[in-house]
Short mmCIF file of N, CA and C in Angstrom, two decimals:
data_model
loop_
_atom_site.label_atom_id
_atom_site.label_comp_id
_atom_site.label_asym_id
_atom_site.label_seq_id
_atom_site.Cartn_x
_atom_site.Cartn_y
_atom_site.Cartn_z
N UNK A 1 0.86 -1.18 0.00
CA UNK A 1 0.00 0.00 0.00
C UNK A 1 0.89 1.22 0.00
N UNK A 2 0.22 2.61 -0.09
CA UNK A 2 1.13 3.66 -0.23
C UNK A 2 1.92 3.94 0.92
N UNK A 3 3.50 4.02 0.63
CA UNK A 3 4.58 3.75 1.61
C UNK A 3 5.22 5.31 1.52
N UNK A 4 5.78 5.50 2.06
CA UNK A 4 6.81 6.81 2.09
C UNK A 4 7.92 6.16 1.76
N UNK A 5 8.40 4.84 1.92
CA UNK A 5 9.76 4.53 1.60
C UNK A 5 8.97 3.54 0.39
N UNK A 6 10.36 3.07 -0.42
CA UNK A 6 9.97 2.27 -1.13
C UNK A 6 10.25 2.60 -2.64
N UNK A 7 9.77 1.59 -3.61
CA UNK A 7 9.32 1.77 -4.64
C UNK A 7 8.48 2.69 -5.56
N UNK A 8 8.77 3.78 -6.17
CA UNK A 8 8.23 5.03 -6.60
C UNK A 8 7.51 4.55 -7.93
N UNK A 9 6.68 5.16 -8.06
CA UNK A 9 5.76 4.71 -9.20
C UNK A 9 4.70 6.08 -9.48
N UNK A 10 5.10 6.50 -11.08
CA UNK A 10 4.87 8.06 -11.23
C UNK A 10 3.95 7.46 -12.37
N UNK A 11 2.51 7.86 -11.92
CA UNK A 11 2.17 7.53 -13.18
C UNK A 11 1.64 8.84 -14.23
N UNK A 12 2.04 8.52 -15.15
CA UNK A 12 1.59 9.73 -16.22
C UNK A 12 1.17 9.70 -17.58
N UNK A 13 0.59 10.11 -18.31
CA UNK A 13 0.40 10.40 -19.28
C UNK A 13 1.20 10.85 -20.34
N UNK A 14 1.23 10.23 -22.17
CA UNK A 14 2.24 10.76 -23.24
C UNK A 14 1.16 10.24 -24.52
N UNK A 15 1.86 11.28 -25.08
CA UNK A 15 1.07 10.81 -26.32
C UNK A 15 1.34 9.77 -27.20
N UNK A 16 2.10 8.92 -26.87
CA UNK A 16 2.88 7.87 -27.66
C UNK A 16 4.14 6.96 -26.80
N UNK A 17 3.98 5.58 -27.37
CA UNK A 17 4.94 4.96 -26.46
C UNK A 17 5.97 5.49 -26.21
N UNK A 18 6.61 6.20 -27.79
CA UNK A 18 7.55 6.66 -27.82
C UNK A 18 7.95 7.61 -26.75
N UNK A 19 7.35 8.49 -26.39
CA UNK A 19 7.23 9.65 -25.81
C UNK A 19 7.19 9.18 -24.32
N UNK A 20 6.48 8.06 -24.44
CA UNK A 20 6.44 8.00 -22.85
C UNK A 20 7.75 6.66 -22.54
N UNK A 21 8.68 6.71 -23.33
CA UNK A 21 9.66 5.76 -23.21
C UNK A 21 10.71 6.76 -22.83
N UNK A 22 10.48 7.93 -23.40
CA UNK A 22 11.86 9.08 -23.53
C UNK A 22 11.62 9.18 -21.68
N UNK A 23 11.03 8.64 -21.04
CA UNK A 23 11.07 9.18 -19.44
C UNK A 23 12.12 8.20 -18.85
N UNK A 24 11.88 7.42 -19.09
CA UNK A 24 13.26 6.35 -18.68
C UNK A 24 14.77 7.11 -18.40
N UNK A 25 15.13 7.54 -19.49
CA UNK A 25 16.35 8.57 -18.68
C UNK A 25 16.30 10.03 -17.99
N UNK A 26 15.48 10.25 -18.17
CA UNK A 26 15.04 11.23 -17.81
C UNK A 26 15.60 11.43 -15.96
N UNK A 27 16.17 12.11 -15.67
CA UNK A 27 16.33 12.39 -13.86
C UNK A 27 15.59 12.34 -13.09
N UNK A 28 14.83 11.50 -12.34
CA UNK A 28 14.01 11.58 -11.43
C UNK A 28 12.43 11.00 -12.42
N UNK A 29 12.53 10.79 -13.42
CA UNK A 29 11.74 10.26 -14.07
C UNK A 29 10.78 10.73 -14.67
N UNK A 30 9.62 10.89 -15.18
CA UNK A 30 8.30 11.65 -15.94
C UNK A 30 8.34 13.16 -14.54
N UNK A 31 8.43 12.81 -13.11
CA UNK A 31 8.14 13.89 -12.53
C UNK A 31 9.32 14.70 -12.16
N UNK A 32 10.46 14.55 -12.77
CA UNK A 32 11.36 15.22 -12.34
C UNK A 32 12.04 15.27 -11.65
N UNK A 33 12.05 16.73 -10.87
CA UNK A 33 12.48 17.16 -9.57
C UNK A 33 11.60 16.83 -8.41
N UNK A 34 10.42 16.82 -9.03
CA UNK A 34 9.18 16.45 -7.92
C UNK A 34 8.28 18.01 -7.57
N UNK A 35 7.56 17.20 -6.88
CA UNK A 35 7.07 19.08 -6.38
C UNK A 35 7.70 18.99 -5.01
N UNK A 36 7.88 20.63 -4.77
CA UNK A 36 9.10 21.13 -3.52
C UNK A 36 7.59 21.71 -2.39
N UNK A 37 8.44 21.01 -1.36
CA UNK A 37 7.44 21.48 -0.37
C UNK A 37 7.86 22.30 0.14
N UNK A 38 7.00 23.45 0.65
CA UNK A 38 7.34 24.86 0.76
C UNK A 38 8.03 25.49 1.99
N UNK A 39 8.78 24.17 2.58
CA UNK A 39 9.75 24.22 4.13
C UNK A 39 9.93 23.15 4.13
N UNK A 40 11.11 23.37 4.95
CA UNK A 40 12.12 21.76 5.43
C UNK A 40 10.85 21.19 6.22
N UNK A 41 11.24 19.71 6.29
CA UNK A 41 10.07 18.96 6.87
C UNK A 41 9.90 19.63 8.24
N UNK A 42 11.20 19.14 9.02
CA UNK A 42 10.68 19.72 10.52
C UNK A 42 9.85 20.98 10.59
N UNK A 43 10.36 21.73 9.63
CA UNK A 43 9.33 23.12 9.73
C UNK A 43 8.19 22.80 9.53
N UNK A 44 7.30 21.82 8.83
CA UNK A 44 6.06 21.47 8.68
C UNK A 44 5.53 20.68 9.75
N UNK A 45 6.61 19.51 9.84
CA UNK A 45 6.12 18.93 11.21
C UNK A 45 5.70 19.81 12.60
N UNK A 46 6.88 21.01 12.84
CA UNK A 46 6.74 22.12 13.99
C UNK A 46 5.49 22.74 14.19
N UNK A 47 5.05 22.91 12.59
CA UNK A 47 3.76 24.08 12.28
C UNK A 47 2.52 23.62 12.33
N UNK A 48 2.36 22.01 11.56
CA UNK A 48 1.78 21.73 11.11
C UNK A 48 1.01 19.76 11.71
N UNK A 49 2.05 19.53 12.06
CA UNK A 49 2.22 18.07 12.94
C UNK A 49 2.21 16.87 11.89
N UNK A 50 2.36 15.79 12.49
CA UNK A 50 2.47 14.86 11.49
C UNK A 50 1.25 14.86 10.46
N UNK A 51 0.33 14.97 10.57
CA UNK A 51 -1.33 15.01 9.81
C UNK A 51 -0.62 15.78 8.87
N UNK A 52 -0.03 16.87 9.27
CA UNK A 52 -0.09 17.94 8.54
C UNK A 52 1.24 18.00 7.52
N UNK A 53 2.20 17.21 7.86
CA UNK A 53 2.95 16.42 6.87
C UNK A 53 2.48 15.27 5.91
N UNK A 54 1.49 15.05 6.44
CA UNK A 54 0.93 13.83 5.62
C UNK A 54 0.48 14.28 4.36
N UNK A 55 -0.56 15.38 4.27
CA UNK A 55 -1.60 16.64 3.74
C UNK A 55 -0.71 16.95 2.52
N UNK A 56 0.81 17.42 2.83
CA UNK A 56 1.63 18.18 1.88
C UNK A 56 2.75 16.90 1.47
N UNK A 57 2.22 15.50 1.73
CA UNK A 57 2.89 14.86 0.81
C UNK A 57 2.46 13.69 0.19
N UNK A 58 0.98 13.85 0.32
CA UNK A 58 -0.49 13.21 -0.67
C UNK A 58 -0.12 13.65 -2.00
N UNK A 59 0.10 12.29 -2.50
CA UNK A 59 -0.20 12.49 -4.42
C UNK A 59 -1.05 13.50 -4.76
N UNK A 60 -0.91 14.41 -5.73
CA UNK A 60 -1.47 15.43 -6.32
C UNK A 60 -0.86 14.85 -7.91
N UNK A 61 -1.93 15.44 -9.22
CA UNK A 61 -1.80 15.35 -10.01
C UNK A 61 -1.40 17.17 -10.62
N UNK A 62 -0.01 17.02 -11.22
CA UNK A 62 0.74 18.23 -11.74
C UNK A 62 1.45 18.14 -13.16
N UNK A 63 1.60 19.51 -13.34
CA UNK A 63 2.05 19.27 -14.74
C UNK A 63 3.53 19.65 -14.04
N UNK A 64 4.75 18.62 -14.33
CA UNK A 64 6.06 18.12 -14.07
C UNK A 64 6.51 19.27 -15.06
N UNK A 65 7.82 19.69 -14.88
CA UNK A 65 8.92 20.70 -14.80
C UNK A 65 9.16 19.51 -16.75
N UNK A 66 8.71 18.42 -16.35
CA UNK A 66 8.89 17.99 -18.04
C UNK A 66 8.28 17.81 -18.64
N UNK A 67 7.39 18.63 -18.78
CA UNK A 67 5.99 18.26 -19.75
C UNK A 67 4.85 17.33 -19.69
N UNK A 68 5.31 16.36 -18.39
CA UNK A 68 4.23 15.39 -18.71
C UNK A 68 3.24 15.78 -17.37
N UNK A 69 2.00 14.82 -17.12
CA UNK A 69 1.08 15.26 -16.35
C UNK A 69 1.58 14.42 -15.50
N UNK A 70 1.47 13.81 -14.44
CA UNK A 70 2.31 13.19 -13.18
C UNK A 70 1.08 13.05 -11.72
N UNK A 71 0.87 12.09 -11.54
CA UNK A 71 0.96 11.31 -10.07
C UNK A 71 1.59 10.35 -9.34
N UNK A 72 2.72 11.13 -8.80
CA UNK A 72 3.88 10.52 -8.41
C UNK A 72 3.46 10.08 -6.91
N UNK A 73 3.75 8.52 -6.34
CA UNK A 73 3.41 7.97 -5.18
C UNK A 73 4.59 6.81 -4.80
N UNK A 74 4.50 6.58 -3.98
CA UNK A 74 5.32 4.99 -3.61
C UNK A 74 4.56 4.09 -3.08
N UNK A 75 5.25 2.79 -3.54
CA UNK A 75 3.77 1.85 -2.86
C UNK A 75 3.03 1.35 -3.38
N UNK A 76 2.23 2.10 -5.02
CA UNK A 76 1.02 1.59 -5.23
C UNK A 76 0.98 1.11 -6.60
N UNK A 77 1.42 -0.67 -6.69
CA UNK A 77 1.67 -1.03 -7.76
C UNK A 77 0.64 -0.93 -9.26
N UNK A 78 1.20 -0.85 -10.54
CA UNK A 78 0.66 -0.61 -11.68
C UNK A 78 -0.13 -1.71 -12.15
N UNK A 79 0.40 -2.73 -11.66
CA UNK A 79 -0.52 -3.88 -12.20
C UNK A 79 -0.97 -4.32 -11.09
N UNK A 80 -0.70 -5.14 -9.78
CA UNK A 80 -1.37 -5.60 -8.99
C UNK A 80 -2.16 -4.96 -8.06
N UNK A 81 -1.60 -3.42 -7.84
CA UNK A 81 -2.84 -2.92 -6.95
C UNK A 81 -3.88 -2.73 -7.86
N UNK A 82 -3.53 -1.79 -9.39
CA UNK A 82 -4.52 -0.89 -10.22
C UNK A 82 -5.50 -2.17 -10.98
N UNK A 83 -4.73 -3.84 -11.04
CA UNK A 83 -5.53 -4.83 -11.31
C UNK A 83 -6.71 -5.35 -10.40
N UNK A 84 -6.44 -5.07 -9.37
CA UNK A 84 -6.97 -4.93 -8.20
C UNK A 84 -8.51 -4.32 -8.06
N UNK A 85 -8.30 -2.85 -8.04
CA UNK A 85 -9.24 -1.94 -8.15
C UNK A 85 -9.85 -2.08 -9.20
N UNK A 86 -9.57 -2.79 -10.64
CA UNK A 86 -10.24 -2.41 -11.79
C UNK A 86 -11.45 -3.55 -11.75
N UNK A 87 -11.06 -5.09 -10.53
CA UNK A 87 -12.12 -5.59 -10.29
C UNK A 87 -12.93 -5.11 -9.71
N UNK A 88 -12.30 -4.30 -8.57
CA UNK A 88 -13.53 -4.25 -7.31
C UNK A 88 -14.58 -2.83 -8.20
N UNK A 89 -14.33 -2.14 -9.34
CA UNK A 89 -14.93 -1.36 -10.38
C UNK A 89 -15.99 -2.03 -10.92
N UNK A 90 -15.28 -2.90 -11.92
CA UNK A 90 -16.03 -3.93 -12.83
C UNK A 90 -16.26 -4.77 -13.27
N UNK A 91 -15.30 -5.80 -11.88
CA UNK A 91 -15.65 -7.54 -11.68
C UNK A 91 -14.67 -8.03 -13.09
N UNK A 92 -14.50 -7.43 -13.73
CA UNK A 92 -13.06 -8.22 -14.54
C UNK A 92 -12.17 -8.58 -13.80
N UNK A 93 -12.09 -10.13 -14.22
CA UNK A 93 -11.06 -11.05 -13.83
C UNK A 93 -9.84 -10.32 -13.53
N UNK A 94 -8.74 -10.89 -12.88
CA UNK A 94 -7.14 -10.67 -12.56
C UNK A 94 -6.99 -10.82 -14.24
N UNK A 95 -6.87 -12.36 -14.24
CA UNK A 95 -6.21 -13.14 -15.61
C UNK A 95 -6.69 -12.34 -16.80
N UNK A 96 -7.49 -11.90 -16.95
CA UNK A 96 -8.67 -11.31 -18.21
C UNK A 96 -7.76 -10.10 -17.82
N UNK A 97 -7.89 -9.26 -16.86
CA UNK A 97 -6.65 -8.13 -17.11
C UNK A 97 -5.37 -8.22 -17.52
N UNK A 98 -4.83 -8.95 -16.98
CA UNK A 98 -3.52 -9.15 -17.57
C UNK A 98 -3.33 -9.64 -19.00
N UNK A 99 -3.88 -10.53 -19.25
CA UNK A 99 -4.52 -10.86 -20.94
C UNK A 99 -4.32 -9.68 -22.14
N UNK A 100 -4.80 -8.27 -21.41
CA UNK A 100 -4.73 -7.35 -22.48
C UNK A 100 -3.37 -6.95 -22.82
N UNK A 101 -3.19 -6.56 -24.37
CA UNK A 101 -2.17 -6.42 -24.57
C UNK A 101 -1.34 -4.92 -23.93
N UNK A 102 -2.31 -4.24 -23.66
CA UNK A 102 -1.00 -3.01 -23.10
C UNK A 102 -1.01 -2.75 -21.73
N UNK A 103 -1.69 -4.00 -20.97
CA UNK A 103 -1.62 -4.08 -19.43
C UNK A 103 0.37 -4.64 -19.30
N UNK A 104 0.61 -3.53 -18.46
CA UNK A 104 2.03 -3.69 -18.12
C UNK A 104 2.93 -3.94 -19.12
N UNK A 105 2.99 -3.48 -20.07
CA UNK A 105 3.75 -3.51 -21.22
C UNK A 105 4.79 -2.65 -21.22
N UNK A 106 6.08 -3.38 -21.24
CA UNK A 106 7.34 -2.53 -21.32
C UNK A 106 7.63 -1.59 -22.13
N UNK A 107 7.47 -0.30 -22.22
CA UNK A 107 8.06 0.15 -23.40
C UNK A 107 9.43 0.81 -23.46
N UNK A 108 9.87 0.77 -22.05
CA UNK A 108 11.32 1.04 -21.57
C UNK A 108 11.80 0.55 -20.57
N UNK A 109 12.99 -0.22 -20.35
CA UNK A 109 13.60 -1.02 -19.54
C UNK A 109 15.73 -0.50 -19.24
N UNK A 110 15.58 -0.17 -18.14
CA UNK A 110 17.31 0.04 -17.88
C UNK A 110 17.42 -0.62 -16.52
N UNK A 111 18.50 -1.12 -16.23
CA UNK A 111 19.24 -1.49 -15.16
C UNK A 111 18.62 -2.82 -14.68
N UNK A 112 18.33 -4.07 -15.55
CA UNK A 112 18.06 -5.03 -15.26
C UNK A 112 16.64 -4.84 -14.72
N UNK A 113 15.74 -3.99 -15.06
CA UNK A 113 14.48 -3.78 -14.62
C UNK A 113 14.07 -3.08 -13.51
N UNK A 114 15.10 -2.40 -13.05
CA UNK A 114 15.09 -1.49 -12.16
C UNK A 114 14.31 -0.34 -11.92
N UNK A 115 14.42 0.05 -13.35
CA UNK A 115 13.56 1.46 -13.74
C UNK A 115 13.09 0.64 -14.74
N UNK A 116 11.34 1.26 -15.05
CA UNK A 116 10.80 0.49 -16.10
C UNK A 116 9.67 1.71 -16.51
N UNK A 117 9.33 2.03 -17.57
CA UNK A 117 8.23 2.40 -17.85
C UNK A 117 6.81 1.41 -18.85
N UNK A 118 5.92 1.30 -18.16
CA UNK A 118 4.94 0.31 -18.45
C UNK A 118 3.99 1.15 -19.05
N UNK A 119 3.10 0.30 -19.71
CA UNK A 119 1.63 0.91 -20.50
C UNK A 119 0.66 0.61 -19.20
N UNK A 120 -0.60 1.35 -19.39
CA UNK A 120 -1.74 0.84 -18.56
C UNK A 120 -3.01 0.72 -19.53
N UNK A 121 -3.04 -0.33 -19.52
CA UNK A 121 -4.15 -0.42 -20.22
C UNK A 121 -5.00 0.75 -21.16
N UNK A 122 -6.03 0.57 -22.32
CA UNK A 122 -6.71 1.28 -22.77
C UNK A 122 -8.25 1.33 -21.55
N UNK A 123 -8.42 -0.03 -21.38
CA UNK A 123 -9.68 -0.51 -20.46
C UNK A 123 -9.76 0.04 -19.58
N UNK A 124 -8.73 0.04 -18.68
CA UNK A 124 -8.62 0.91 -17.51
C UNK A 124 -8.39 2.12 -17.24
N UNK A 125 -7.58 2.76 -18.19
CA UNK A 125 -8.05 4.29 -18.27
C UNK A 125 -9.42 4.88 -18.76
N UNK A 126 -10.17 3.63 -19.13
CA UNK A 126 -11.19 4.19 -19.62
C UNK A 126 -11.93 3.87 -18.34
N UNK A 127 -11.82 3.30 -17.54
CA UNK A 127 -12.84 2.88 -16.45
C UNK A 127 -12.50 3.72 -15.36
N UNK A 128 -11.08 4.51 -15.35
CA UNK A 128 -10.85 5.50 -14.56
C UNK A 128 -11.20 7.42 -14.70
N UNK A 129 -11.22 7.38 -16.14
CA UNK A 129 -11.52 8.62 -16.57
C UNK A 129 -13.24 8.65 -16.51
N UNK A 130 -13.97 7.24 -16.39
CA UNK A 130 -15.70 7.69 -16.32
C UNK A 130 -15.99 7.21 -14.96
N UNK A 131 -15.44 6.87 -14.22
CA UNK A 131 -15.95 6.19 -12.80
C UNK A 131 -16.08 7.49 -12.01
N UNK A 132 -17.61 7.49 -11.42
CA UNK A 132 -17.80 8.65 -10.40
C UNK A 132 -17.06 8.74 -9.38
N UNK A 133 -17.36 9.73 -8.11
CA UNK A 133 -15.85 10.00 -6.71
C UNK A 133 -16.36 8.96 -6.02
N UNK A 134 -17.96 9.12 -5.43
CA UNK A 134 -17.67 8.10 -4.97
C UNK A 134 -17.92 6.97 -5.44
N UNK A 135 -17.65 6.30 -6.25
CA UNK A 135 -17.24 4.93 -6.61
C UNK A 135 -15.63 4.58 -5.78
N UNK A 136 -14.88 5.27 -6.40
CA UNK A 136 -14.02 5.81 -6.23
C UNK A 136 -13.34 5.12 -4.56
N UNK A 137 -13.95 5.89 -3.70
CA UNK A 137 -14.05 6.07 -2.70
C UNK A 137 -14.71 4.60 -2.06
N UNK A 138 -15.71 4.49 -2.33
CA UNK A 138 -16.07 2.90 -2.51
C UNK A 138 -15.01 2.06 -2.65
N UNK A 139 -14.17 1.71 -3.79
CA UNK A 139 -13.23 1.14 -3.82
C UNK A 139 -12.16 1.23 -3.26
N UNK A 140 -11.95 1.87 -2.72
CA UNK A 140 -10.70 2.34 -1.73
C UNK A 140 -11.02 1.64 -0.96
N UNK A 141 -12.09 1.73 -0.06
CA UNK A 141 -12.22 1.01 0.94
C UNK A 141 -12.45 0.07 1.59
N UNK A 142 -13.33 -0.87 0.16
CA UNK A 142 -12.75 -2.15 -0.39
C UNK A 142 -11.70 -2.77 -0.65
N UNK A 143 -11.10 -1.97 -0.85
CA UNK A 143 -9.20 -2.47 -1.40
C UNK A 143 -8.87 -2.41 0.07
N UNK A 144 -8.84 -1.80 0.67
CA UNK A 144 -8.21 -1.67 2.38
C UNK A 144 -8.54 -2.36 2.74
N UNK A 145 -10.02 -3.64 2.59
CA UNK A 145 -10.87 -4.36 3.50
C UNK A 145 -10.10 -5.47 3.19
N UNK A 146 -10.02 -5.48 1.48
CA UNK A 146 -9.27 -7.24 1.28
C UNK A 146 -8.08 -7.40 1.67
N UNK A 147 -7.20 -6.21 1.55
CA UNK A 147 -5.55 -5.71 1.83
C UNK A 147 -5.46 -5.94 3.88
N UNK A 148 -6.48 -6.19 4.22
CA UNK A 148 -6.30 -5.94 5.65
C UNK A 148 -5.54 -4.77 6.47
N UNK A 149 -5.10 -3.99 5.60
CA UNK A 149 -3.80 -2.75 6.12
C UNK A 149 -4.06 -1.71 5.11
N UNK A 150 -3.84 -0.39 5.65
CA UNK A 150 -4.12 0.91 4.49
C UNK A 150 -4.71 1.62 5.40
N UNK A 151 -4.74 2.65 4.14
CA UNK A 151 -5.65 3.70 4.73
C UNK A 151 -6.53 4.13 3.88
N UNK A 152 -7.92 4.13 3.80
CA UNK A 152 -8.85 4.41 3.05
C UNK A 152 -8.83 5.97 2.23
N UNK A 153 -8.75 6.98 3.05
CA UNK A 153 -8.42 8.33 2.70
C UNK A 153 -7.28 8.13 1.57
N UNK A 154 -6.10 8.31 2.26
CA UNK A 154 -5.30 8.52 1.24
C UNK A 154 -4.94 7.60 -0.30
N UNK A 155 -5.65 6.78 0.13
CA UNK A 155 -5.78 5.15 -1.38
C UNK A 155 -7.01 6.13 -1.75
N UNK A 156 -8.10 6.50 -1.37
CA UNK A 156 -9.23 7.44 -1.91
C UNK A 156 -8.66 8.40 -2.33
N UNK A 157 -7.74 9.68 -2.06
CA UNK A 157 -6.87 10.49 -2.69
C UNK A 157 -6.27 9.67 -3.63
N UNK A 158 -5.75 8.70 -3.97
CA UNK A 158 -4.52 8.77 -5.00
C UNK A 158 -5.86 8.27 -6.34
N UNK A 159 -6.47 7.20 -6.12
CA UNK A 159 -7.67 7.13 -6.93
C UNK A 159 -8.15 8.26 -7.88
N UNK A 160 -8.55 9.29 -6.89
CA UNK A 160 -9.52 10.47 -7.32
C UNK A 160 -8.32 11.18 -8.52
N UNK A 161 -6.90 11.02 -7.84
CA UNK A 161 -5.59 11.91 -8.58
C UNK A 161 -5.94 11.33 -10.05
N UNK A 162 -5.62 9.55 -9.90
CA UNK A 162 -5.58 8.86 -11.12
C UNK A 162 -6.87 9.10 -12.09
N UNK A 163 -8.06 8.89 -11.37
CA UNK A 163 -9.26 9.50 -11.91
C UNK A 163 -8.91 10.64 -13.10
N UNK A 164 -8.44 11.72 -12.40
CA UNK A 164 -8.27 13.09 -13.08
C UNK A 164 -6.96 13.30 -14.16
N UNK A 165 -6.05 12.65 -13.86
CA UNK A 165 -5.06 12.02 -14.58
C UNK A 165 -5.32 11.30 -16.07
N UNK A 166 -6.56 10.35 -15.59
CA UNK A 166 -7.16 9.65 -17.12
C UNK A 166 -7.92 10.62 -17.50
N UNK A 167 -9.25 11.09 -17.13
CA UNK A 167 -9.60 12.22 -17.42
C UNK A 167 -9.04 13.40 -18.30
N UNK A 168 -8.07 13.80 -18.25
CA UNK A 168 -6.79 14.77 -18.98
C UNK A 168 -6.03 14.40 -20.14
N UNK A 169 -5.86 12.87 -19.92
CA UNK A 169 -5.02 12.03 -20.70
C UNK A 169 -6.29 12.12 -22.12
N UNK A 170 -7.41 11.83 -21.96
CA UNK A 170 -8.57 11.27 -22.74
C UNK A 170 -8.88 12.48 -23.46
N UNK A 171 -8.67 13.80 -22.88
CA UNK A 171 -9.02 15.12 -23.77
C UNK A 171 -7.68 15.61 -24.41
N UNK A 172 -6.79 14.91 -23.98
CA UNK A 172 -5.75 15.42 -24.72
C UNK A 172 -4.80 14.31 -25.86
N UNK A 173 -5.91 13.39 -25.87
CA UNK A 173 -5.54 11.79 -27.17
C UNK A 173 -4.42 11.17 -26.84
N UNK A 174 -4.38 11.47 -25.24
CA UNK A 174 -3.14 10.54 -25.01
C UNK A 174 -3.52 9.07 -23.98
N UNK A 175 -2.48 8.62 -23.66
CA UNK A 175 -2.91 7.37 -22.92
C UNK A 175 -1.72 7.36 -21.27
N UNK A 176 -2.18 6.64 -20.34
CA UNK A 176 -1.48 6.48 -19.23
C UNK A 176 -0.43 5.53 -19.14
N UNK A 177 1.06 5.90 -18.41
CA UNK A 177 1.75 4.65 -18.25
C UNK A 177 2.46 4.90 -16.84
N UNK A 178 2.96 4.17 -16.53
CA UNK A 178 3.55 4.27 -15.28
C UNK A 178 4.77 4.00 -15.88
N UNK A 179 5.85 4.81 -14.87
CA UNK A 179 7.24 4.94 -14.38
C UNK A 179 7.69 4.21 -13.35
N UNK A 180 8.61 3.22 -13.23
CA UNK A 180 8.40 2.80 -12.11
C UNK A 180 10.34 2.71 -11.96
N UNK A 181 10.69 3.01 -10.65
CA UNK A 181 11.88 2.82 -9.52
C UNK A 181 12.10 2.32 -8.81
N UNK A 182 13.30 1.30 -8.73
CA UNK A 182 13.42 0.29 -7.64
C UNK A 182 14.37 0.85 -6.37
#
């Protein structure tokens, strides 16, 4: 589930494999530099308390210092969590997801698979760009129920991000892929 340490996984939007392959070398990946939080932590922690560190380091969906659109998180895998949710949506199988051809599809690979950029499905961005909030929200908290561990809120935040993410991707003829860091 979403970790602060860990495995980074930026997912974003390109208009072409191509395009969304050029993120692979890219520094820090589709999101860059990241977004800068507006004081050293302790200063947020001092001001603000842990909640309030939490608040200012919830996935948000941004347009990255490189052009692409970005919801950058750790934790929340591309295929097995987002395969996950796309049942508890619309009862499609695991196997039947994975089946499709641009579920998790490499279109860039360095360092023995270390860094990878994957496709996400057509299906599932389409089931993310029309699914209402709370559905949304619904599923979150479903996913926390089967996962036994989580947190409903913030898996409901990163959802709603991805939501708006496909949403953007769909008016602008592009498609979603994830970035992913080991």
């Amino acid at each position: 589930m979403i970790s602060p340490v860990g495995v980074m996984y930026d997912y974003f939007s390109a208009a072409s494999d191509e395009s969304a392959a050029t993120t692979i070398d890219l520094p820090g990946g589709p999101d860059g530099a990241g977004a800068q939080l507006p004081m050293p932590v302790p200063e947020i922690v001092r001001r603000y308390g842990r909640d309030g560190l939490r608040e200012f380091l919830r996935p948000q969906l941004r347009l990255a210092e490189t052009g692409f659109h970005v919801v950058a998180t750790k934790g929340f895998d591309s295929t097995t969590d987002l395969g996950a949710i796309e049942r508890i949506l619309t009862g499609v199988d695991f196997d039947e997801f994975l089946a499709r051809p641009r579920t998790s599809h490499a279109v860039a690979e360095r360092d023995g698979g270390e860094r990878l950029v994957l496709t996400i499905s057509d299906e599932l961005q389409g089931v993310l760009a029309r699914v209402e909030a709370d559905e949304l929200t619904a599923a979150a908290r479903r996913w926390v129920e089967e996962q036994g561990s989580g947190d409903t809120d913030v898996l409901g935040g990163l959802l709603h991000q991805l939501a708006e993410l496909a949403r953007g991707a769909q008016r602008r003829g592009e498609r979603l892929y994830c970035w992913i860091c080991v």
